Coordinates of N, CA and C in Angstrom, one line a residue:
X1 N 50.9 64.7 138.0 CA 49.4 63.5 138.4 C 49.4 62.4 136.9
X2 N 48.9 61.4 137.8 CA 48.4 60.1 137.5 C 47.3 60.2 136.5
X3 N 47.5 59.8 135.0 CA 46.8 59.5 133.9 C 46.1 57.9 133.5
X4 N 45.1 57.6 134.1 CA 44.5 56.0 133.7 C 44.0 56.0 132.1
X5 N 44.8 54.9 131.3 CA 43.9 54.7 130.1 C 42.5 55.2 129.8
X6 N 41.8 54.7 129.1 CA 40.5 54.4 129.1 C 40.2 53.8 127.7
X7 N 39.5 52.3 127.8 CA 40.5 51.1 127.0 C 39.3 52.2 125.5
X8 N 39.1 52.3 124.8 CA 37.7 52.9 124.0 C 37.2 52.3 122.9
X9 N 36.6 52.1 122.4 CA 35.7 51.0 121.1 C 36.8 50.4 120.3
X10 N 37.1 51.9 119.5 CA 37.5 52.6 118.6 C 39.0 51.5 118.8
X11 N 40.0 51.7 120.1 CA 41.5 50.8 120.5 C 41.3 49.7 119.8
X12 N 40.5 48.7 120.9 CA 40.2 47.0 121.7 C 39.8 46.6 120.3
X13 N 39.3 47.2 119.3 CA 38.6 46.6 118.5 C 37.7 45.7 119.0
X14 N 36.8 45.4 119.8 CA 36.0 44.6 120.6 C 34.5 45.1 120.4
X15 N 34.9 46.6 120.6 CA 33.8 47.2 120.8 C 32.3 46.9 119.7
X16 N 32.9 47.2 118.5 CA 31.8 46.7 117.8 C 31.3 45.4 117.9
X17 N 31.8 44.5 118.3 CA 31.3 42.8 118.6 C 30.7 42.6 119.8
X18 N 30.8 44.2 120.7 CA 29.9 43.8 121.9 C 28.5 44.8 121.2
X19 N 29.1 45.5 120.8 CA 27.7 46.3 120.6 C 26.5 45.6 120.1
X20 N 26.9 44.3 119.6 CA 25.5 43.5 118.7 C 25.7 42.9 118.8
X21 N 26.1 42.3 119.9 CA 26.6 40.5 120.4 C 25.0 41.2 121.2
X22 N 23.7 40.0 121.3 CA 22.9 39.9 122.2 C 23.0 39.6 123.3
X23 N 22.9 40.4 124.5 CA 23.0 40.3 125.5 C 23.1 39.8 126.4
X24 N 22.1 38.2 125.3 CA 22.0 36.7 126.4 C 22.7 36.4 125.5
X25 N 23.6 36.4 124.6 CA 24.2 34.9 124.0 C 23.7 34.2 123.3
X26 N 23.2 34.8 122.9 CA 21.6 34.2 121.8 C 23.0 34.4 120.1
X27 N 22.7 33.8 119.1 CA 23.0 33.5 117.8 C 22.4 34.9 117.1
X28 N 22.2 35.7 116.6 CA 22.0 36.9 115.6 C 20.1 36.1 114.4
X29 N 19.2 36.4 115.0 CA 18.1 35.9 113.6 C 18.7 37.5 111.6
X30 N 18.6 36.4 110.6 CA 18.5 37.4 109.3 C 17.7 37.6 108.8
X31 N 17.6 38.2 109.0 CA 15.7 38.6 108.0 C 16.0 39.0 106.9
X32 N 15.6 37.2 105.6 CA 15.3 37.7 103.8 C 14.0 38.0 104.3
X33 N 14.5 39.1 103.0 CA 12.9 40.5 102.0 C 12.6 39.1 101.5
X34 N 10.8 40.1 101.8 CA 10.1 39.3 100.9 C 10.0 40.0 99.8
X35 N 10.1 38.8 98.5 CA 10.2 39.5 96.8 C 9.0 40.3 96.5
X36 N 8.8 41.2 96.5 CA 7.1 42.1 95.6 C 6.0 41.3 95.1
X37 N 4.8 41.0 95.2 CA 4.2 40.3 95.0 C 3.8 40.6 93.0
X38 N 3.9 39.8 92.1 CA 3.8 40.5 90.7 C 1.8 40.6 90.6
X39 N 2.3 41.4 89.6 CA 0.5 41.9 89.6 C -0.3 41.0 87.8
X40 N -1.1 40.4 88.0 CA -2.1 40.0 87.2 C -2.1 40.8 86.5
X41 N -2.0 40.8 85.0 CA -2.3 42.2 84.6 C -3.5 41.1 83.4
X42 N -4.9 41.7 84.0 CA -5.9 40.5 83.2 C -6.3 41.9 82.2
X43 N -6.2 43.3 82.3 CA -6.2 43.8 80.8 C -5.5 43.4 79.4
X44 N -4.6 43.7 79.9 CA -3.3 42.4 79.2 C -3.6 41.5 78.3
X45 N -4.1 40.3 78.8 CA -5.1 38.8 79.1 C -6.4 38.9 78.2
X46 N -7.1 40.0 77.9 CA -8.3 40.4 77.2 C -7.6 40.8 76.4
X47 N -6.7 42.2 76.1 CA -6.5 42.3 75.5 C -6.1 41.6 74.1
X48 N -5.5 40.8 74.5 CA -4.9 39.4 74.6 C -5.8 38.6 72.7
X49 N -6.6 38.1 73.7 CA -8.0 37.8 73.2 C -8.7 37.9 72.5
X50 N -8.7 38.5 72.8 CA -9.6 40.0 71.8 C -8.8 40.4 70.5
X51 N -7.9 40.6 70.2 CA -7.1 40.3 69.2 C -7.1 39.5 68.3
X52 N -7.2 37.9 68.4 CA -7.4 37.1 68.3 C -8.6 36.8 68.3
X53 N -9.8 37.0 68.4 CA -11.1 36.6 67.9 C -11.0 37.2 66.2
X54 N -10.6 39.0 67.1 CA -11.3 39.1 66.0 C -10.2 38.7 64.4
X55 N -8.7 38.3 65.0 CA -8.3 37.8 63.4 C -8.7 36.6 63.4
X56 N -9.2 36.2 64.1 CA -10.2 35.2 63.1 C -11.7 35.4 62.7
X57 N -12.3 35.8 62.7 CA -13.2 36.8 62.7 C -13.1 37.7 61.5
X58 N -11.8 38.0 60.9 CA -11.4 38.3 59.7 C -10.8 37.4 58.9
X59 N -10.7 36.6 58.7 CA -9.9 35.5 58.3 C -11.3 34.9 57.6
X60 N -12.7 34.9 58.5 CA -13.9 33.8 58.7 C -14.3 34.7 57.1
X61 N -14.3 36.3 56.9 CA -15.1 37.5 56.4 C -14.1 37.8 55.2
X62 N -12.9 37.3 54.9 CA -12.0 37.0 53.7 C -12.5 36.1 53.5
X63 N -12.6 35.0 53.7 CA -13.0 34.3 53.1 C -14.5 33.7 52.0
X64 N -14.9 34.4 53.5 CA -16.7 34.4 52.4 C -16.7 35.2 51.8
X65 N -15.9 36.3 51.2 CA -16.2 38.1 50.4 C -14.9 37.3 49.6
X66 N -14.3 36.4 49.3 CA -13.2 36.2 48.0 C -14.1 35.3 47.7
X67 N -14.9 33.9 47.5 CA -15.2 33.1 47.4 C -16.6 32.8 46.0
X68 N -16.9 32.3 45.5 CA -18.3 32.1 45.4 C -18.8 31.0 45.7
X69 N -18.1 30.1 45.8 CA -18.7 29.0 45.8 C -20.2 28.5 46.7
X70 N -20.7 27.7 46.2 CA -22.2 27.3 46.0 C -22.9 25.6 45.9
X71 N -23.5 25.5 46.3 CA -24.4 24.3 46.2 C -25.1 24.5 45.2
X72 N -25.0 23.6 43.9 CA -25.9 23.5 43.4 C -26.0 21.5 42.5
X73 N -26.9 21.7 41.5 CA -28.1 20.6 41.6 C -26.1 19.7 40.4
X74 N -26.4 18.6 40.1 CA -25.3 17.2 39.3 C -26.0 16.5 38.8
X75 N -25.6 15.5 37.6 CA -25.8 14.8 37.4 C -25.2 13.8 37.8
X76 N -26.2 12.7 39.1 CA -25.0 12.0 39.1 C -24.7 11.1 38.3
X77 N -25.5 10.1 37.8 CA -25.8 10.0 36.7 C -25.6 9.8 35.2
X78 N -26.1 9.1 33.8 CA -26.6 10.1 32.9 C -28.1 9.5 32.4
X79 N -28.4 10.5 32.3 CA -29.6 11.4 31.9 C -30.2 11.7 30.7
X80 N -31.1 11.1 30.2 CA -31.3 10.7 28.5 C -32.0 11.3 28.4
X81 N -32.3 12.6 27.1 CA -33.4 13.2 26.7 C -34.5 13.0 26.4
X82 N -35.7 13.2 26.9 CA -36.7 12.6 27.2 C -37.1 11.6 28.2
X83 N -36.6 11.4 29.2 CA -36.8 10.3 30.3 C -37.1 11.7 31.1
X84 N -37.5 10.8 32.4 CA -38.1 11.1 33.7 C -36.6 11.2 34.4
X85 N -36.8 12.7 34.9 CA -35.7 12.4 35.8 C -35.9 11.7 37.3
X86 N -35.2 10.6 37.5 CA -35.8 10.5 39.4 C -34.6 10.9 39.9
X87 N -34.4 10.3 41.3 CA -34.4 10.7 42.5 C -32.6 10.4 42.6
X88 N -32.1 9.4 42.1 CA -31.1 8.7 41.6 C -29.9 8.8 40.9
X89 N -30.5 10.2 40.1 CA -30.0 10.7 39.0 C -29.0 11.9 39.6
X90 N -29.6 12.7 40.4 CA -29.3 14.0 40.4 C -28.0 13.4 42.1
X91 N -27.5 14.6 42.7 CA -27.2 14.9 43.8 C -26.9 16.4 43.1
X92 N -25.8 17.0 45.1 CA -25.5 18.0 45.1 C -23.7 18.0 44.7
X93 N -23.6 19.6 44.9 CA -22.5 19.6 44.8 C -21.3 21.3 44.6
X94 N -20.7 21.7 45.4 CA -19.6 23.1 45.8 C -18.9 23.1 45.1
X95 N -20.0 24.2 43.8 CA -18.9 24.5 42.8 C -18.4 26.1 42.8
X96 N -17.3 26.4 41.7 CA -17.4 28.2 41.5 C -18.0 28.5 40.9
X97 N -19.0 29.3 40.6 CA -20.0 29.3 39.9 C -19.5 30.7 38.5
X98 N -19.3 30.5 37.6 CA -19.6 31.8 36.8 C -21.4 32.2 36.5
X99 N -20.7 33.6 36.6 CA -22.7 33.8 36.1 C -23.5 33.4 35.3
X100 N -22.7 33.5 34.2 CA -23.7 33.0 33.1 C -23.9 31.4 32.8
X101 N -23.6 30.7 33.9 CA -24.6 29.2 33.7 C -25.5 29.7 34.6
X102 N -26.8 29.1 33.6 CA -28.0 28.9 34.7 C -28.7 27.6 35.2
X103 N -27.4 27.9 36.4 CA -27.4 26.0 37.3 C -28.6 27.1 38.7
X104 N -29.1 25.7 38.8 CA -30.3 24.9 40.3 C -30.0 24.5 41.2
X105 N -30.1 25.7 42.8 CA -29.8 26.3 43.7 C -29.5 24.7 44.3
X106 N -28.9 23.9 44.9 CA -29.5 22.9 45.3 C -30.5 22.2 46.6
X107 N -30.7 23.4 46.7 CA -32.5 23.3 47.2 C -33.9 22.7 46.0
X108 N -33.0 23.5 44.9 CA -34.3 22.6 43.9 C -33.8 21.6 43.3
X109 N -33.4 21.0 44.3 CA -33.3 18.8 43.9 C -34.5 18.4 44.0
X110 N -35.4 18.9 44.7 CA -36.2 17.6 45.2 C -37.2 18.1 44.3
X111 N -37.2 19.3 42.9 CA -38.2 20.0 42.7 C -37.9 18.7 41.1
X112 N -37.2 18.6 40.5 CA -36.8 18.6 40.1 C -37.0 17.1 39.5
X113 N -37.4 16.1 40.4 CA -37.4 14.5 40.5 C -39.4 14.5 39.9
X114 N -39.3 13.3 39.3 CA -40.4 13.5 38.4 C -40.6 14.5 36.7
X115 N -39.2 16.0 36.6 CA -39.8 16.4 35.3 C -38.9 14.9 34.4
X116 N -39.3 16.0 33.3 CA -38.4 15.1 31.7 C -36.9 16.0 31.9
X117 N -36.1 14.9 30.7 CA -35.3 16.0 30.6 C -35.2 16.3 29.3
X118 N -34.5 17.8 29.1 CA -35.1 18.7 27.8 C -34.3 17.8 26.9
X119 N -32.2 17.8 27.6 CA -31.6 17.5 26.6 C -30.5 16.4 27.5
X120 N -29.5 16.0 26.7 CA -28.8 15.1 27.3 C -28.3 15.4 28.7
X121 N -28.3 14.8 29.8 CA -26.8 15.3 30.5 C -26.7 14.0 31.0
X122 N -25.3 14.4 30.8 CA -23.7 13.7 31.1 C -24.1 13.5 32.4
X123 N -23.0 12.6 33.2 CA -22.7 12.2 34.6 C -21.2 13.2 35.2
X124 N -22.2 13.5 36.3 CA -20.9 14.7 36.5 C -21.4 16.0 36.2
X125 N -21.8 16.2 35.3 CA -22.3 17.6 34.6 C -23.3 18.5 35.6
X126 N -23.8 19.4 35.1 CA -23.9 20.5 36.2 C -25.8 20.6 35.4
X127 N -26.4 20.7 36.1 CA -28.4 20.8 35.3 C -28.4 22.2 35.5
X128 N -29.1 22.2 34.1 CA -29.2 24.1 34.0 C -30.9 24.5 33.9
X129 N -31.4 25.4 33.9 CA -32.6 25.2 33.8 C -32.7 25.4 32.1
X130 N -31.8 25.9 31.5 CA -32.5 24.1 30.2 C -32.6 22.5 30.4
X131 N -31.6 22.2 31.2 CA -31.7 20.8 31.1 C -33.0 20.3 31.1
X132 N -34.4 20.3 31.7 CA -35.0 20.3 32.3 C -36.4 20.7 31.4
X133 N -37.9 20.0 32.1 CA -38.5 20.3 31.3 C -40.4 19.8 31.8
X134 N -41.1 20.8 32.3 CA -42.1 19.9 32.4 C -43.3 19.5 31.2
X135 N -42.6 19.5 30.1 CA -43.6 19.3 29.2 C -44.9 17.7 29.3
X136 N -45.8 17.9 29.2 CA -46.6 16.8 29.2 C -46.1 15.2 28.9
X137 N -46.0 14.9 28.5 CA -45.4 13.4 27.4 C -46.4 12.4 27.9
X138 N -47.0 12.1 26.7 CA -47.1 13.4 25.6 C -48.4 14.1 25.2
X139 N -47.8 14.9 24.3 CA -48.8 16.7 24.6 C -49.8 16.1 23.6
X140 N -50.7 17.7 23.5 CA -51.9 17.6 23.5 C -51.7 17.3 21.8
X141 N -52.6 16.2 20.5 CA -52.0 15.7 19.5 C -51.5 14.8 19.4
X142 N -51.0 14.5 20.2 CA -49.4 13.5 20.0 C -50.3 12.5 21.3
X143 N -49.6 10.5 20.5 CA -50.2 9.9 21.3 C -48.6 8.7 21.4
X144 N -48.8 7.9 22.5 CA -48.1 7.5 22.8 C -48.6 6.0 22.4
X145 N -47.7 4.6 21.4 CA -47.6 3.0 21.0 C -46.4 2.4 22.2
X146 N -47.0 1.1 22.3 CA -45.8 0.2 22.5 C -45.1 -0.3 21.5
X147 N -44.0 -0.7 21.1 CA -43.8 -1.0 19.8 C -43.2 -3.0 20.1
X148 N -43.2 -3.9 20.6 CA -42.4 -5.3 20.5 C -42.0 -5.9 19.6
X149 N -40.6 -5.6 19.9 CA -40.1 -6.1 18.1 C -38.4 -7.2 18.9
X150 N -37.8 -8.4 18.1 CA -37.6 -9.4 18.6 C -36.2 -7.8 18.4
X151 N -35.3 -8.6 19.1 CA -33.4 -8.0 18.9 C -33.1 -8.0 17.9
X152 N -33.4 -9.1 16.4 CA -33.0 -8.7 15.3 C -33.6 -7.7 14.6
X153 N -34.9 -7.5 14.7 CA -35.3 -6.2 14.4 C -35.1 -4.9 14.8
X154 N -34.4 -4.9 14.9 CA -33.9 -3.7 15.8 C -32.2 -3.2 15.9
X155 N -32.4 -1.9 15.9 CA -30.8 -1.5 15.3 C -30.3 -2.4 16.2
X156 N -28.4 -2.4 16.0 CA -27.1 -2.5 16.7 C -26.9 -2.1 17.3
X157 N -27.5 -0.9 17.6 CA -27.3 -0.3 18.8 C -28.3 0.3 19.7
X158 N -27.9 0.3 21.1 CA -29.2 1.1 21.7 C -30.6 2.2 21.4
X159 N -30.9 1.2 21.9 CA -32.1 3.0 21.8 C -31.7 3.7 22.3
X160 N -32.4 5.6 22.9 CA -32.8 6.1 23.7 C -33.5 7.1 22.8
X161 N -34.3 7.6 24.3 CA -35.2 9.1 24.2 C -34.9 10.1 23.4
X162 N -35.7 10.1 22.5 CA -35.0 11.8 21.3 C -34.6 10.6 20.3
X163 N -34.4 9.6 19.9 CA -33.9 9.2 18.6 C -34.8 9.3 18.3
X164 N -34.9 9.2 16.4 CA -36.1 9.5 15.1 C -36.2 8.7 14.8
X165 N -37.0 7.5 14.4 CA -37.2 6.0 13.8 C -37.8 6.0 13.1
X166 N -38.1 4.4 11.9 CA -39.4 4.7 11.5 C -40.1 2.9 11.2
X167 N -40.9 2.8 11.6 CA -41.6 1.5 11.8 C -42.1 1.2 10.0
X168 N -41.3 0.1 9.9 CA -41.3 -0.2 9.0 C -42.5 -1.8 8.9
X169 N -43.1 -2.3 7.9 CA -44.3 -2.6 8.2 C -43.6 -4.1 7.3
X170 N -43.4 -5.3 7.6 CA -43.0 -6.1 6.8 C -43.8 -7.7 6.6
X171 N -45.0 -7.7 5.6 CA -46.2 -8.6 5.2 C -45.3 -9.9 5.3
X172 N -45.5 -10.6 5.5 CA -44.9 -11.9 5.7 C -45.7 -12.1 3.8
X173 N -44.1 -12.7 2.5 CA -45.2 -13.1 1.3 C -44.9 -14.2 1.2
X174 N -45.6 -15.3 0.0 CA -45.6 -16.7 -0.1 C -43.8 -16.6 -1.1
X175 N -43.9 -17.8 -0.9 CA -41.9 -18.6 -1.2 C -42.0 -17.6 -3.1
X176 N -41.5 -17.0 -3.5 CA -41.5 -16.9 -5.0 C -42.0 -15.9 -4.9
X177 N -43.1 -15.0 -4.0 CA -44.0 -14.2 -4.5 C -42.6 -12.4 -4.6
X178 N -42.8 -12.3 -5.9 CA -42.5 -10.8 -5.5 C -43.0 -9.7 -5.6
X179 N -42.6 -8.6 -5.3 CA -43.7 -7.4 -5.2 C -42.5 -6.0 -5.0
X180 N -43.6 -5.1 -6.2 CA -42.7 -3.7 -5.9 C -43.1 -3.0 -5.3
X181 N -44.0 -3.2 -3.9 CA -44.7 -2.5 -2.8 C -43.7 -1.6 -1.8
X182 N -43.6 -0.5 -2.3 CA -43.3 -0.5 -0.6 C -44.4 -0.1 0.5
X183 N -42.9 -1.2 0.8 CA -44.0 -0.9 2.4 C -43.8 -0.2 2.7
X184 N -45.0 0.1 3.8 CA -45.8 1.1 5.0 C -44.8 1.6 5.9
X185 N -44.7 2.0 6.2 CA -43.3 2.4 6.9 C -44.3 4.3 8.1
X186 N -44.3 4.2 9.3 CA -44.5 5.5 9.8 C -43.4 6.1 11.2
X187 N -43.3 7.8 10.8 CA -42.2 7.9 11.4 C -43.2 8.2 12.7
X188 N -41.8 8.0 14.3 CA -41.8 8.3 15.1 C -40.7 9.0 16.0
X189 N -40.4 8.9 17.0 CA -39.8 9.6 18.1 C -39.9 8.5 19.4
X190 N -38.7 7.8 19.7 CA -38.4 6.9 20.8 C -38.5 8.0 22.4
X191 N -39.6 7.3 23.1 CA -39.6 8.3 24.1 C -39.0 7.2 25.7
X192 N -38.7 6.1 25.4 CA -38.3 4.8 26.0 C -38.2 3.6 26.0
X193 N -37.8 2.5 26.4 CA -37.9 1.2 25.7 C -37.3 0.6 27.2
X194 N -37.9 -1.4 27.3 CA -37.9 -1.6 29.0 C -37.1 -2.8 28.3
X195 N -37.5 -4.0 28.6 CA -36.7 -5.4 27.6 C -37.8 -6.5 28.3
X196 N -38.5 -7.1 27.6 CA -40.6 -7.7 27.2 C -39.7 -9.5 27.8
X197 N -40.7 -9.8 28.3 CA -40.7 -11.2 28.0 C -40.5 -12.2 26.8
X198 N -40.6 -12.7 26.6 CA -41.8 -14.2 25.5 C -42.2 -15.6 25.9
X199 N -43.8 -15.6 26.0 CA -43.7 -16.0 27.0 C -43.6 -17.8 26.3
X200 N -43.2 -18.1 24.7 CA -43.1 -19.1 24.0 C -41.8 -19.7 23.3
X201 N -41.0 -19.0 24.0 CA -39.6 -19.3 24.9 C -38.8 -19.3 23.3
X202 N -39.6 -17.6 22.0 CA -38.4 -17.0 21.1 C -37.7 -16.3 21.0
X203 N -37.1 -16.3 22.4 CA -36.8 -14.8 23.3 C -37.2 -13.4 23.1
X204 N -36.9 -13.0 24.5 CA -36.9 -11.9 24.4 C -37.2 -10.8 24.1
X205 N -38.5 -9.4 23.8 CA -38.3 -8.8 22.5 C -37.9 -7.6 23.7
X206 N -37.9 -6.6 22.7 CA -37.6 -5.0 23.9 C -38.9 -4.2 23.0
X207 N -39.7 -3.7 24.3 CA -40.6 -2.8 24.2 C -40.4 -1.9 23.8
X208 N -40.9 -1.0 22.7 CA -40.0 0.4 22.5 C -41.0 1.2 22.7
X209 N -41.3 2.3 23.5 CA -42.3 2.9 23.2 C -42.2 4.4 22.7
X210 N -43.3 4.1 21.4 CA -42.7 5.9 20.6 C -44.4 7.0 20.4
X211 N -43.7 7.9 20.4 CA -44.5 8.4 20.4 C -44.9 9.6 18.7
X212 N -46.4 9.0 18.4 CA -46.9 9.5 17.2 C -48.0 10.3 17.6
X213 N -48.4 11.0 15.9 CA -49.3 11.8 16.0 C -50.5 11.0 15.9
X214 N -51.3 11.8 16.9 CA -52.6 10.8 17.0 C -52.8 10.4 15.9
X215 N -53.0 10.9 14.8 CA -54.0 11.0 13.6 C -52.6 9.1 13.0
X216 N -51.5 9.5 13.4 CA -51.2 8.0 13.0 C -51.1 6.9 13.6
X217 N -51.1 6.8 15.3 CA -51.6 5.7 16.4 C -52.5 4.8 16.0
X218 N -53.6 4.7 15.6 CA -54.4 3.9 15.3 C -54.1 2.6 14.0
X219 N -53.2 3.6 13.4 CA -52.3 2.4 12.1 C -51.2 2.4 13.0
X220 N -50.2 2.5 13.6 CA -49.3 2.1 13.3 C -49.9 0.9 15.2
X221 N -50.8 1.1 15.6 CA -51.0 -0.2 16.3 C -50.9 -1.5 16.1
X222 N -52.2 -1.0 14.6 CA -52.7 -1.8 13.6 C -51.1 -2.6 12.9
X223 N -50.5 -2.0 12.8 CA -49.6 -2.7 12.1 C -48.1 -3.6 12.7
X224 N -48.0 -2.6 14.2 CA -47.3 -3.1 15.1 C -48.0 -5.0 16.0
X225 N -49.6 -5.0 15.8 CA -50.2 -5.8 16.5 C -50.0 -7.7 15.7
X226 N -49.2 -7.6 13.9 CA -48.7 -7.9 13.2 C -47.6 -9.0 13.9
X227 N -46.7 -8.2 14.9 CA -45.7 -8.1 15.0 C -44.7 -8.2 13.7
X228 N -44.9 -7.6 12.9 CA -44.0 -8.3 11.1 C -43.7 -7.0 10.9
X229 N -42.6 -6.2 12.0 CA -42.5 -4.2 12.0 C -41.3 -4.5 11.8
X230 N -40.2 -3.6 11.3 CA -38.4 -3.7 11.8 C -38.7 -1.6 11.9
X231 N -37.8 -1.3 13.0 CA -37.5 -0.4 13.4 C -36.3 0.0 13.0
X232 N -36.0 1.8 11.8 CA -34.8 2.2 11.5 C -34.5 3.5 12.2
X233 N -33.5 3.4 12.5 CA -33.2 4.4 12.9 C -32.7 6.0 12.6
X234 N -32.9 6.9 12.6 CA -33.0 7.9 11.3 C -31.8 8.9 11.7
X235 N -32.3 9.4 13.0 CA -31.4 9.9 13.7 C -31.6 10.6 14.7
X236 N -30.2 11.0 15.1 CA -29.5 11.0 16.8 C -30.0 12.6 17.0
X237 N -30.4 13.2 16.0 CA -29.9 14.7 15.9 C -30.7 15.3 17.0
X238 N -30.5 16.3 18.4 CA -31.5 16.7 19.2 C -31.8 18.3 18.5

């Protein structure tokens, strides 16, 4: 009996290629798998934003809770005792406050204009409740008198509000006349000074405004009308 050999795919080695080759003879296509689409984690993003916002608010709260800096009134220029306070004399600053200081809030600045300085306030110093007064000048029982004095008849230092002075009469004496009479004098307190003018060309006078008891005002006015007076500075104690 004759047995015919049958060519199996395993024996020929061509079966696999023949099995995968398209019948129409075209080149087989290779499919690239599509990668999975990334998910947007909106919840995580929102949580990060919330953490940053809470951190910023926490810093603001911590700063506010650990500082006592406040806006208060300070002197822009030196304010002399007894002088009227002007707007340009004042400014506001932010400082760390000591509870022992009786400072004035920055919002009270406008209310201080027109009041008088109860103390000398140096430029850059804080203005306290003790620095100002609403006392009217002159008070009851006192009067203001203006005195025109030549420079040579005043102390060599600038007079300021609060200075205690004496107005001394210096009557003109005849040549060769001697007298043991004590010159008349009246004590006063300087309220302010102002440079005046002299129409005769003899030189500018300084107008010194002083406060005296009302009972002495008439005598002082008559004394100064002669222009024969000298101002003596007695004390600058405040």
